[in-house]
Tab-separated table of C-alpha atoms in Angstrom:
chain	number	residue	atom	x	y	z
A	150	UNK	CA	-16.224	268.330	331.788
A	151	UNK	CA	-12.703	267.378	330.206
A	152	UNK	CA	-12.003	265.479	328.145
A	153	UNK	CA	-9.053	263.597	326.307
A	154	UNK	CA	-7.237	264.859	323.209
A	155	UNK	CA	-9.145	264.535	320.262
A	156	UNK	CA	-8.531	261.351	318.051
A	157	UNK	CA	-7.956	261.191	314.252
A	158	UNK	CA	-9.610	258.528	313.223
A	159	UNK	CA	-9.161	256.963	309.531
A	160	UNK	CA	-11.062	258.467	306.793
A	161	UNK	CA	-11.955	255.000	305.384
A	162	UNK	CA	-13.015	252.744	308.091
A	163	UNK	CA	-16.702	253.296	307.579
A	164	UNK	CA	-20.078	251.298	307.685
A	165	UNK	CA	-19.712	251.507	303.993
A	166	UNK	CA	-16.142	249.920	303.275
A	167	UNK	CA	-16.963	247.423	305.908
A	168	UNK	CA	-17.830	243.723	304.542
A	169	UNK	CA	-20.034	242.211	307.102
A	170	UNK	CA	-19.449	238.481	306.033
A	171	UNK	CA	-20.873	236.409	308.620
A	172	UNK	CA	-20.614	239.557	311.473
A	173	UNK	CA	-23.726	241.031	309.585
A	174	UNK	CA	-25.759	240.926	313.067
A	175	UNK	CA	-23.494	243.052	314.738
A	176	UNK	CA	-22.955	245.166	312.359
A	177	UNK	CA	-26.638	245.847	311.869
A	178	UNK	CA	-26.935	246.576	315.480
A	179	UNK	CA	-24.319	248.883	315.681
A	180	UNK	CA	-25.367	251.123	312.473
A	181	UNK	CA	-28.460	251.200	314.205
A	182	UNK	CA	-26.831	252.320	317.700
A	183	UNK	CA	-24.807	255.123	315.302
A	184	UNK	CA	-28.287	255.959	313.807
A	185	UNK	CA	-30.428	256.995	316.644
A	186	UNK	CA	-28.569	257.446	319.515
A	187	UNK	CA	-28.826	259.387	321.993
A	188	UNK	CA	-32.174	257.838	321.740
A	189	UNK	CA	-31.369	254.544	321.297
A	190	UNK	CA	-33.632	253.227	324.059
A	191	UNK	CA	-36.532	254.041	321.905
A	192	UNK	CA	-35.668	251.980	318.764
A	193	UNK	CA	-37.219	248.440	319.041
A	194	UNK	CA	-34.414	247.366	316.952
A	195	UNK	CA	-31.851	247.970	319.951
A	196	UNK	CA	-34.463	246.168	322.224
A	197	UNK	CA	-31.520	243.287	323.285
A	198	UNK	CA	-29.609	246.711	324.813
A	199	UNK	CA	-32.260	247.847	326.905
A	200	UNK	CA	-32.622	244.724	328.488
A	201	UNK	CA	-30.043	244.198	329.270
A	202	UNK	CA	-28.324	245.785	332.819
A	203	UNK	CA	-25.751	247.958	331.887
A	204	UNK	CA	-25.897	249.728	328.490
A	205	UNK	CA	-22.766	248.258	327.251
A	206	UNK	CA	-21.330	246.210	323.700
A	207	UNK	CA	-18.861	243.810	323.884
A	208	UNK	CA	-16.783	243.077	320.257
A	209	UNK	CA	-14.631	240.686	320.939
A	210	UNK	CA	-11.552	238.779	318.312
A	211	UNK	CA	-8.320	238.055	317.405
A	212	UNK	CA	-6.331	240.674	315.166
A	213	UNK	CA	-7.843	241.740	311.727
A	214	UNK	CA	-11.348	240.847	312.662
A	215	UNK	CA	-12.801	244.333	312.019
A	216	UNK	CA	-12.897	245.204	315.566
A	217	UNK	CA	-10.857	248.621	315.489
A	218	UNK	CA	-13.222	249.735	312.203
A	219	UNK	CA	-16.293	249.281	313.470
A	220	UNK	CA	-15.732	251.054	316.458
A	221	UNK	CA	-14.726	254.177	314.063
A	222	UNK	CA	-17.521	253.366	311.445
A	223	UNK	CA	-19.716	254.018	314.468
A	224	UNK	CA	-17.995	257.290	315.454
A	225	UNK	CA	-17.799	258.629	311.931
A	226	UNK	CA	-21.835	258.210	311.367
A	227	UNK	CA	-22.244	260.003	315.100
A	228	UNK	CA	-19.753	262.860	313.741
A	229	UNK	CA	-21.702	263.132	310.862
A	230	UNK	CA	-25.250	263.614	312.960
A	231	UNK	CA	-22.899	265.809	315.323
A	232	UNK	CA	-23.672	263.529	318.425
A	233	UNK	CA	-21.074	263.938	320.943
A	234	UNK	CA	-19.080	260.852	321.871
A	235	UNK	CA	-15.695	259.554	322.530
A	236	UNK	CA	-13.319	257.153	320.845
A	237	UNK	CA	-10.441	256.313	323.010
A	238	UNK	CA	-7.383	253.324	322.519
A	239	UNK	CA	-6.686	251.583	325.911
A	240	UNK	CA	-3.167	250.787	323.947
A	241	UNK	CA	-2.255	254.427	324.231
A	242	UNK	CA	-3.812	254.947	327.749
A	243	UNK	CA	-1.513	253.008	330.023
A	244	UNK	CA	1.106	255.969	330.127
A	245	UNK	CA	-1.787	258.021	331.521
A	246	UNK	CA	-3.659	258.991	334.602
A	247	UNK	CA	-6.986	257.096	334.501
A	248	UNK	CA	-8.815	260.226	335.519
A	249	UNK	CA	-9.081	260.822	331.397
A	250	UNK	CA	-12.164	258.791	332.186
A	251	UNK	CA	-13.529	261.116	334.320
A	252	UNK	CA	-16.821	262.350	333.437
A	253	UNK	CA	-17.201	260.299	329.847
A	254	UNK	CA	-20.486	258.985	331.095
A	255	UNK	CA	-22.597	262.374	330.311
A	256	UNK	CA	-21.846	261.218	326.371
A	257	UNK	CA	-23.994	259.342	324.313
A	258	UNK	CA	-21.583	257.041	323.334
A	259	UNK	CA	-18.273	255.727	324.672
A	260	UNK	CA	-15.973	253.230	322.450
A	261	UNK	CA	-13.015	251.937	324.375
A	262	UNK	CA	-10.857	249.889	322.004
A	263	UNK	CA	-8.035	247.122	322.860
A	264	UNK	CA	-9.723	247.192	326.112
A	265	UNK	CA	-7.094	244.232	326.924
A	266	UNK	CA	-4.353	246.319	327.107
A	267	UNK	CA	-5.498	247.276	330.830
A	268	UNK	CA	-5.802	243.863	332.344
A	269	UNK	CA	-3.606	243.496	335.313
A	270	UNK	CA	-3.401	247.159	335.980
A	271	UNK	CA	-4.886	247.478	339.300
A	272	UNK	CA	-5.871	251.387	338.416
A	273	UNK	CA	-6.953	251.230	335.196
A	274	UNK	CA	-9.090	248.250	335.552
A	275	UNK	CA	-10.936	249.950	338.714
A	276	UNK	CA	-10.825	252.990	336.387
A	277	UNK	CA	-12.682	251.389	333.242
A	278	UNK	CA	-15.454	249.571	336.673
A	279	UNK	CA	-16.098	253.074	337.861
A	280	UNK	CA	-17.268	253.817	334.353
A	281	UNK	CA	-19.310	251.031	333.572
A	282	UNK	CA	-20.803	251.837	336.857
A	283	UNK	CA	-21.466	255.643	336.265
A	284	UNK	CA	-22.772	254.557	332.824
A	285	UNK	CA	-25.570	252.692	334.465
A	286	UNK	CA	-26.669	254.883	336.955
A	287	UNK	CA	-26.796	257.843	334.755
A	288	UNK	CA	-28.655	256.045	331.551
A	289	UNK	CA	-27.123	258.667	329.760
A	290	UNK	CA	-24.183	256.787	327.749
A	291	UNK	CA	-24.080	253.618	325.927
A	292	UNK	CA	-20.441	251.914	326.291
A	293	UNK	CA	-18.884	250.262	323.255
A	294	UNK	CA	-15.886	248.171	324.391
A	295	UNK	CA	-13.411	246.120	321.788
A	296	UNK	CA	-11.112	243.710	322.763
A	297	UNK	CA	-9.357	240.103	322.420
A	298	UNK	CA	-9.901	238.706	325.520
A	299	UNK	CA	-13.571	237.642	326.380
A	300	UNK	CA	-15.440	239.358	329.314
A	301	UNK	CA	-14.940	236.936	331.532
A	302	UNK	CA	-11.285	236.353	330.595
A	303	UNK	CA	-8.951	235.383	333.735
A	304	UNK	CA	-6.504	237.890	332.626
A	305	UNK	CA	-9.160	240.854	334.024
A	306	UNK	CA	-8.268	240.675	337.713
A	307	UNK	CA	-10.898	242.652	338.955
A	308	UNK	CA	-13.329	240.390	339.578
A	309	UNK	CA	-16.656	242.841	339.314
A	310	UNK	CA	-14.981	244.477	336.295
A	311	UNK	CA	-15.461	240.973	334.997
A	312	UNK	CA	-18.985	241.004	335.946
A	313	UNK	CA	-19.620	244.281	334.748
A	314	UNK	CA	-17.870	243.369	331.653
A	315	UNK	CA	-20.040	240.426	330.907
A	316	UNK	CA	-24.127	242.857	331.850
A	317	UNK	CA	-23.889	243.354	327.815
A	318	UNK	CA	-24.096	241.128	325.284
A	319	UNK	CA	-20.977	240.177	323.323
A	320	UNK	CA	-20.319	239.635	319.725
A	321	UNK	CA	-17.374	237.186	318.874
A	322	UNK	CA	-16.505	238.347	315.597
A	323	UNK	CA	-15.839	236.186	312.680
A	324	UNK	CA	-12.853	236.605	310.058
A	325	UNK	CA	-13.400	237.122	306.194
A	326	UNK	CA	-13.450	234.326	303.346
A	327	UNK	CA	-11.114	235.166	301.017
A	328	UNK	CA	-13.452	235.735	299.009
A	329	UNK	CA	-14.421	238.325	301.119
A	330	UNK	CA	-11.069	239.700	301.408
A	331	UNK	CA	-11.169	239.987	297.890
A	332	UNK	CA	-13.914	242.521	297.648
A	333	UNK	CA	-11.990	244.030	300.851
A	334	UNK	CA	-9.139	244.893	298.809
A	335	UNK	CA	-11.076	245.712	295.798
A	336	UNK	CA	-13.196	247.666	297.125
A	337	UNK	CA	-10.218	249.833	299.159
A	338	UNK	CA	-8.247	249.743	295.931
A	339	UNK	CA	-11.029	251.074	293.877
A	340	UNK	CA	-11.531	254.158	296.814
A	341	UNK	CA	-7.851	254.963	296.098
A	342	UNK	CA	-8.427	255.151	292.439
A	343	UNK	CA	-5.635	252.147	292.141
A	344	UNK	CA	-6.222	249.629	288.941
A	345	UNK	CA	-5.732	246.295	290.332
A	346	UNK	CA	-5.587	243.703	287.951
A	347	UNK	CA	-7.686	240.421	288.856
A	348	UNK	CA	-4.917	238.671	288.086
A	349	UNK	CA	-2.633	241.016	290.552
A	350	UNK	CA	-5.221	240.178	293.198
A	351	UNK	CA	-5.290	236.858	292.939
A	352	UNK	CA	-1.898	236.932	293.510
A	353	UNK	CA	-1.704	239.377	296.609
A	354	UNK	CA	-3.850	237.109	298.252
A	355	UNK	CA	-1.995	233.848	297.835
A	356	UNK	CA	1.141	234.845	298.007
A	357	UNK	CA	0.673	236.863	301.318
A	358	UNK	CA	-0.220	237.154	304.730
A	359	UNK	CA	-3.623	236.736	304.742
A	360	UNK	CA	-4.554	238.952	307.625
A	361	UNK	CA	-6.669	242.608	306.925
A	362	UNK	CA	-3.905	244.403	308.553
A	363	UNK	CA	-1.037	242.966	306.492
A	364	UNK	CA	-3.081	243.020	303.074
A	365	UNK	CA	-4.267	246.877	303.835
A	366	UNK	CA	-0.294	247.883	304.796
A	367	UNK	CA	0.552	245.373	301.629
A	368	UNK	CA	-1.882	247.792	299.423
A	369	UNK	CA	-0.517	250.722	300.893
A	370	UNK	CA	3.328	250.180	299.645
A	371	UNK	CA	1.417	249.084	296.319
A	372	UNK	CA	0.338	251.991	296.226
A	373	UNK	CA	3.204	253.871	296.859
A	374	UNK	CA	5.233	251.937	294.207
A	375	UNK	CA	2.545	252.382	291.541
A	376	UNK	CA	2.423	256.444	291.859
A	377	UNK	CA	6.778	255.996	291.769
A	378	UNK	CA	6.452	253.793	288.912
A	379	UNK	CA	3.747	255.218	287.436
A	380	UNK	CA	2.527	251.555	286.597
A	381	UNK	CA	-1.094	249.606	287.260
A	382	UNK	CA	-0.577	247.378	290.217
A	383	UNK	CA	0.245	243.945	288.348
A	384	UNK	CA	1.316	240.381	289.328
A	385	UNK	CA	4.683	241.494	288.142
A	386	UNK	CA	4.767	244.693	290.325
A	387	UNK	CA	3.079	242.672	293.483
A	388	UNK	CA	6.157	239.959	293.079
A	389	UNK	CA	8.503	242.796	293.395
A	390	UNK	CA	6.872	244.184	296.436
A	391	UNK	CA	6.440	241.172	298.329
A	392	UNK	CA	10.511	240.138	297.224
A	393	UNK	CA	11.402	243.367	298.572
């Protein structure tokens, strides 16, 4: 079997840094898919999987939403058991042949990500069918697929990929309070051994864009600027950042 390059995923996009908010059903499920798989099938806790048609998870949001990390919380917990699976980015696909597909259903599990990066292309959306379909007649694999169009969006114009798409049940993800950003950035802060003022926080996140992406590239160049600076991450520093 071949398979596509290897993928470095990010160290800190775990079950662990995740906050669940109001996802927490999804995220329970998928932990649990990341616990016991390959035997998944036998874990009445996964029962809503084996019923349904085709082994397959839909996550499904806007930008931010927590897709991306828990596709690679999941992968980092099988790397850990040493399960074999496959994380792949449909945003860096389109440049290739859709054979990198080939074979993907003899792994446990298979996490496609920005899956809506394919729709319109005739090839890779017959590509990603063909999989689904292998998938379910093998009952080896489970199929983990992320994206920000819905399965039945219009935009898929493959009609049985649709279908396909749509055998699983989806999870429509829901974004953080800030609140929960707060303990986001806290916690990720903390990880990095950064001391970020209350105060400094409160700031970041009303004076900001309030997406995860933004705040988590925001915290980076914090970051950066504190180690230069060799200065805590204050309201004062934050001003200068976001002035900059």
């Amino acid at each position: 079997m071949q398979l596509p390059l290897p993928v470095t995923l990010p160290d800190d996009e775990t079950f662990a840094s995740f906050v669940a908010g109001a996802n927490e059903q999804v995220v329970s499920l998928l932990a649990c898919v990341a616990e016991h798989s390959p035997d998944w099938r036998e874990e009445p806790a996964l029962a809503i999987l084996n019923a349904a048609s085709i082994p397959l998870v839909n996550l499904m949001g806007g930008n931010g939403k927590g897709k991306s990390h828990l596709l690679y919380a999941v992968c980092h917990q099988l790397a850990g058991r040493e399960i074999p699976h496959v994380y792949l980015n449909c945003a860096d696909l389109i440049g290739l042949s859709p054979r990198v597909l080939d074979s993907l259903e003899q792994l446990p599990v298979i996490c496609l990500d920005n899956l809506e990066h394919i729709r319109g292309n005739e090839a890779w959306e017959e590509a990603v069918f063909d999989l689904i379909n292998r998938v379910s007649e093998t009952r080896v694999g489970l199929l983990i697929f992320a994206s920000q169009l819905g399965p039945q969006h219009s935009e898929f114009l493959l009609p049985d990929l649709r279908s396909r798409l749509s055998a699983g049940p989806t999870f429509q993800l829901q974004g953080l309070t800030d609140e929960k950003r707060g303990e986001v950035l806290s916690s990720r802060a903390l990880q990095r051994g950064l001391n970020l003022s209350e105060q400094a926080l409160h700031y970041l996140l009303n004076h900001s864009q309030r997406d995860l992406p933004s705040l988590m590239a925001l915290l980076d160049r914090l970051d950066q600027r504190s180690l230069q600076e060799q200065k805590k991450i204050s309201v004062a520093l934050v001003k200068r950042e976001l002035s900059e």
